[in-house]
Amino acid sequence: MQDNIIIANNIALSRNINNYPFPHKLSQTESQNISQKINNIILECEDLSEDNFISHNIKDLSEIEKRALIERRIISNEFSKSEIGSIIINKDKTKCILINDEDHIKIKIYEDKFNMDEAFNMANKIDDILSEKIEYAFNDKIGYLTCLPVNAGTGLKATVVIHLPILSLQKKIETYSNIAHKLGANIKGISSNKSNTLGNMFEITNQSVIGRSEKNIIESLKSLTKDIKTKENESRLLVNMEASIELEDDIYRSLGILQNCRIISAQEAMKHLSNIKLGIEMDYIKDISLEKVINLMTGMKPIMELMSPITSDGDIKRADFLREEFTLANRNKK
């Protein structure tokens, strides 16, 4: 049985520059000054030269480029409309610095494996490079000052993306969500409309970071994630013993739909992709690339626009794309 319950994790560090108002109150000149400062530091830093960072003004990106970034949850819908925002990002979109979003600086590092320490170390490296040449807004009692009080303190937001189809089926997410809350974390479903979880994918994130160290936050989140992952695995084994034929039937029905659909919504597509991912991991399906399915579910193939509800014409295009992806010739390709 393959184990890809944990899909990805990311680290975000929020910072603001001393003696500047928060981004929503910046003048055009102030926002340009901040962008120029950060661009000069990052793009001219020899220690970051191998990352091949490129800078873009958000307003200059095409709608397709913006949707691709939204799909991968790198930027928000709100930030995509910014007139003063910019982004410095590497080629594979795993490292980026958002400029003049909610805060002056947000360093974001993505890992497609469960390695929060490595992600944090990279974010911390960029933070150190910036702090050598920029004076951050910092309070001795509170810590780093941020636009949203919930992010103040360390300015750290650690997130794990986890796939929990069986715990979701058994309606146990709320139980673990309550446990997480007591440990200073949140569990919420990834959704396009704030009501329906897409593809049984959930985010585990830390809550308020005032009074806690970065190490404490990360270790606590790692421990919680491992416990939930263990519970999902145990539930899968139990279902496999007690209701394997029903589960297998449900999985292959999903595959049949994606191979033959002519129109499909984002919500339904993600439901069936979740089933297929589960089927691969439980060894029911052996000839479909797991990496392909994960890439589709996480927006690595943004043509799908899975995370964004669009027009009925988009539902037809989505179905066309999925049918092609799951043909016998393509199903085992990444």
PDB file of N, CA, C and O in Angstrom, residues 84-111:
ATOM      1  N   ILE A  84      -0.661  47.378  -6.683  1.00  0.00           N
ATOM      2  CA  ILE A  84       0.657  47.707  -6.127  1.00  0.00           C
ATOM      3  C   ILE A  84       1.479  46.468  -5.785  1.00  0.00           C
ATOM      4  O   ILE A  84       2.645  46.567  -5.452  1.00  0.00           O
ATOM      5  N   GLY A  85       0.867  45.297  -5.860  1.00  0.00           N
ATOM      6  CA  GLY A  85       1.538  44.075  -5.450  1.00  0.00           C
ATOM      7  C   GLY A  85       2.504  43.544  -6.497  1.00  0.00           C
ATOM      8  O   GLY A  85       2.377  43.814  -7.686  1.00  0.00           O
ATOM      9  N   SER A  86       3.470  42.773  -6.026  1.00  0.00           N
ATOM     10  CA  SER A  86       4.394  42.094  -6.938  1.00  0.00           C
ATOM     11  C   SER A  86       4.813  40.773  -6.315  1.00  0.00           C
ATOM     12  O   SER A  86       4.549  40.503  -5.145  1.00  0.00           O
ATOM     13  N   ILE A  87       5.460  39.943  -7.114  1.00  0.00           N
ATOM     14  CA  ILE A  87       5.877  38.626  -6.640  1.00  0.00           C
ATOM     15  C   ILE A  87       7.251  38.297  -7.214  1.00  0.00           C
ATOM     16  O   ILE A  87       7.521  38.566  -8.387  1.00  0.00           O
ATOM     17  N   ILE A  88       8.104  37.770  -6.380  1.00  0.00           N
ATOM     18  CA  ILE A  88       9.402  37.242  -6.806  1.00  0.00           C
ATOM     19  C   ILE A  88       9.304  35.732  -6.650  1.00  0.00           C
ATOM     20  O   ILE A  88       9.029  35.240  -5.553  1.00  0.00           O
ATOM     21  N   ILE A  89       9.520  34.999  -7.733  1.00  0.00           N
ATOM     22  CA  ILE A  89       9.232  33.563  -7.702  1.00  0.00           C
ATOM     23  C   ILE A  89      10.236  32.789  -8.535  1.00  0.00           C
ATOM     24  O   ILE A  89      10.759  33.297  -9.536  1.00  0.00           O
ATOM     25  N   ASN A  90      10.538  31.561  -8.108  1.00  0.00           N
ATOM     26  CA  ASN A  90      11.464  30.741  -8.885  1.00  0.00           C
ATOM     27  C   ASN A  90      10.709  29.963  -9.964  1.00  0.00           C
ATOM     28  O   ASN A  90       9.464  29.979 -10.013  1.00  0.00           O
ATOM     29  N   LYS A  91      11.447  29.280 -10.820  1.00  0.00           N
ATOM     30  CA  LYS A  91      10.859  28.658 -12.012  1.00  0.00           C
ATOM     31  C   LYS A  91       9.808  27.611 -11.673  1.00  0.00           C
ATOM     32  O   LYS A  91       8.744  27.560 -12.296  1.00  0.00           O
ATOM     33  N   ASP A  92      10.097  26.754 -10.680  1.00  0.00           N
ATOM     34  CA  ASP A  92       9.141  25.682 -10.380  1.00  0.00           C
ATOM     35  C   ASP A  92       8.092  26.086  -9.341  1.00  0.00           C
ATOM     36  O   ASP A  92       7.312  25.268  -8.867  1.00  0.00           O
ATOM     37  N   LYS A  93       8.066  27.373  -9.007  1.00  0.00           N
ATOM     38  CA  LYS A  93       7.022  27.945  -8.146  1.00  0.00           C
ATOM     39  C   LYS A  93       6.976  27.293  -6.760  1.00  0.00           C
ATOM     40  O   LYS A  93       5.909  27.127  -6.172  1.00  0.00           O
ATOM     41  N   THR A  94       8.144  26.965  -6.234  1.00  0.00           N
ATOM     42  CA  THR A  94       8.215  26.403  -4.887  1.00  0.00           C
ATOM     43  C   THR A  94       8.732  27.407  -3.872  1.00  0.00           C
ATOM     44  O   THR A  94       8.660  27.162  -2.669  1.00  0.00           O
ATOM     45  N   LYS A  95       9.289  28.528  -4.350  1.00  0.00           N
ATOM     46  CA  LYS A  95       9.822  29.563  -3.468  1.00  0.00           C
ATOM     47  C   LYS A  95       9.361  30.916  -3.996  1.00  0.00           C
ATOM     48  O   LYS A  95       9.531  31.200  -5.182  1.00  0.00           O
ATOM     49  N   CYS A  96       8.803  31.719  -3.130  1.00  0.00           N
ATOM     50  CA  CYS A  96       8.362  33.036  -3.616  1.00  0.00           C
ATOM     51  C   CYS A  96       8.301  34.037  -2.469  1.00  0.00           C
ATOM     52  O   CYS A  96       8.240  33.675  -1.294  1.00  0.00           O
ATOM     53  N   ILE A  97       8.331  35.299  -2.846  1.00  0.00           N
ATOM     54  CA  ILE A  97       8.147  36.402  -1.908  1.00  0.00           C
ATOM     55  C   ILE A  97       7.032  37.277  -2.461  1.00  0.00           C
ATOM     56  O   ILE A  97       7.145  37.810  -3.575  1.00  0.00           O
ATOM     57  N   LEU A  98       5.942  37.378  -1.730  1.00  0.00           N
ATOM     58  CA  LEU A  98       4.858  38.279  -2.102  1.00  0.00           C
ATOM     59  C   LEU A  98       5.155  39.647  -1.504  1.00  0.00           C
ATOM     60  O   LEU A  98       5.499  39.748  -0.325  1.00  0.00           O
ATOM     61  N   ILE A  99       5.005  40.684  -2.314  1.00  0.00           N
ATOM     62  CA  ILE A  99       5.308  42.042  -1.866  1.00  0.00           C
ATOM     63  C   ILE A  99       4.037  42.884  -1.914  1.00  0.00           C
ATOM     64  O   ILE A  99       3.348  42.938  -2.937  1.00  0.00           O
ATOM     65  N   ASN A 100       3.738  43.533  -0.781  1.00  0.00           N
ATOM     66  CA  ASN A 100       2.570  44.415  -0.656  1.00  0.00           C
ATOM     67  C   ASN A 100       1.248  43.677  -0.862  1.00  0.00           C
ATOM     68  O   ASN A 100       0.344  44.147  -1.550  1.00  0.00           O
ATOM     69  N   ASP A 101       1.159  42.504  -0.244  1.00  0.00           N
ATOM     70  CA  ASP A 101      -0.126  41.800  -0.159  1.00  0.00           C
ATOM     71  C   ASP A 101      -0.775  42.267   1.146  1.00  0.00           C
ATOM     72  O   ASP A 101      -0.971  43.458   1.337  1.00  0.00           O
ATOM     73  N   GLU A 102      -1.095  41.397   2.071  1.00  0.00           N
ATOM     74  CA  GLU A 102      -1.597  41.840   3.383  1.00  0.00           C
ATOM     75  C   GLU A 102      -0.492  42.555   4.152  1.00  0.00           C
ATOM     76  O   GLU A 102      -0.742  43.513   4.890  1.00  0.00           O
ATOM     77  N   ASP A 103       0.733  42.046   3.989  1.00  0.00           N
ATOM     78  CA  ASP A 103       1.907  42.642   4.630  1.00  0.00           C
ATOM     79  C   ASP A 103       2.910  43.050   3.550  1.00  0.00           C
ATOM     80  O   ASP A 103       2.780  42.664   2.377  1.00  0.00           O
ATOM     81  N   HIS A 104       3.915  43.807   3.941  1.00  0.00           N
ATOM     82  CA  HIS A 104       4.918  44.231   2.956  1.00  0.00           C
ATOM     83  C   HIS A 104       5.631  43.023   2.341  1.00  0.00           C
ATOM     84  O   HIS A 104       5.916  43.011   1.139  1.00  0.00           O
ATOM     85  N   ILE A 105       5.906  42.023   3.171  1.00  0.00           N
ATOM     86  CA  ILE A 105       6.675  40.863   2.731  1.00  0.00           C
ATOM     87  C   ILE A 105       6.009  39.593   3.237  1.00  0.00           C
ATOM     88  O   ILE A 105       5.648  39.493   4.416  1.00  0.00           O
ATOM     89  N   LYS A 106       5.833  38.630   2.352  1.00  0.00           N
ATOM     90  CA  LYS A 106       5.441  37.291   2.777  1.00  0.00           C
ATOM     91  C   LYS A 106       6.314  36.296   2.030  1.00  0.00           C
ATOM     92  O   LYS A 106       6.231  36.165   0.808  1.00  0.00           O
ATOM     93  N   ILE A 107       7.161  35.609   2.772  1.00  0.00           N
ATOM     94  CA  ILE A 107       8.039  34.585   2.200  1.00  0.00           C
ATOM     95  C   ILE A 107       7.287  33.262   2.245  1.00  0.00           C
ATOM     96  O   ILE A 107       6.819  32.838   3.309  1.00  0.00           O
ATOM     97  N   LYS A 108       7.165  32.586   1.097  1.00  0.00           N
ATOM     98  CA  LYS A 108       6.409  31.328   1.048  1.00  0.00           C
ATOM     99  C   LYS A 108       7.273  30.240   0.404  1.00  0.00           C
ATOM    100  O   LYS A 108       7.785  30.422  -0.697  1.00  0.00           O
ATOM    101  N   ILE A 109       7.385  29.118   1.094  1.00  0.00           N
ATOM    102  CA  ILE A 109       8.168  27.987   0.608  1.00  0.00           C
ATOM    103  C   ILE A 109       7.275  26.754   0.581  1.00  0.00           C
ATOM    104  O   ILE A 109       6.591  26.446   1.561  1.00  0.00           O
ATOM    105  N   TYR A 110       7.282  26.051  -0.561  1.00  0.00           N
ATOM    106  CA  TYR A 110       6.439  24.869  -0.755  1.00  0.00           C
ATOM    107  C   TYR A 110       7.286  23.616  -0.893  1.00  0.00           C
ATOM    108  O   TYR A 110       8.312  23.623  -1.562  1.00  0.00           O
ATOM    109  N   GLU A 111       6.828  22.530  -0.270  1.00  0.00           N
ATOM    110  CA  GLU A 111       7.473  21.230  -0.407  1.00  0.00           C
ATOM    111  C   GLU A 111       6.406  20.207  -0.773  1.00  0.00           C
ATOM    112  O   GLU A 111       5.326  20.189  -0.171  1.00  0.00           O
TER     113      GLU A 111
END
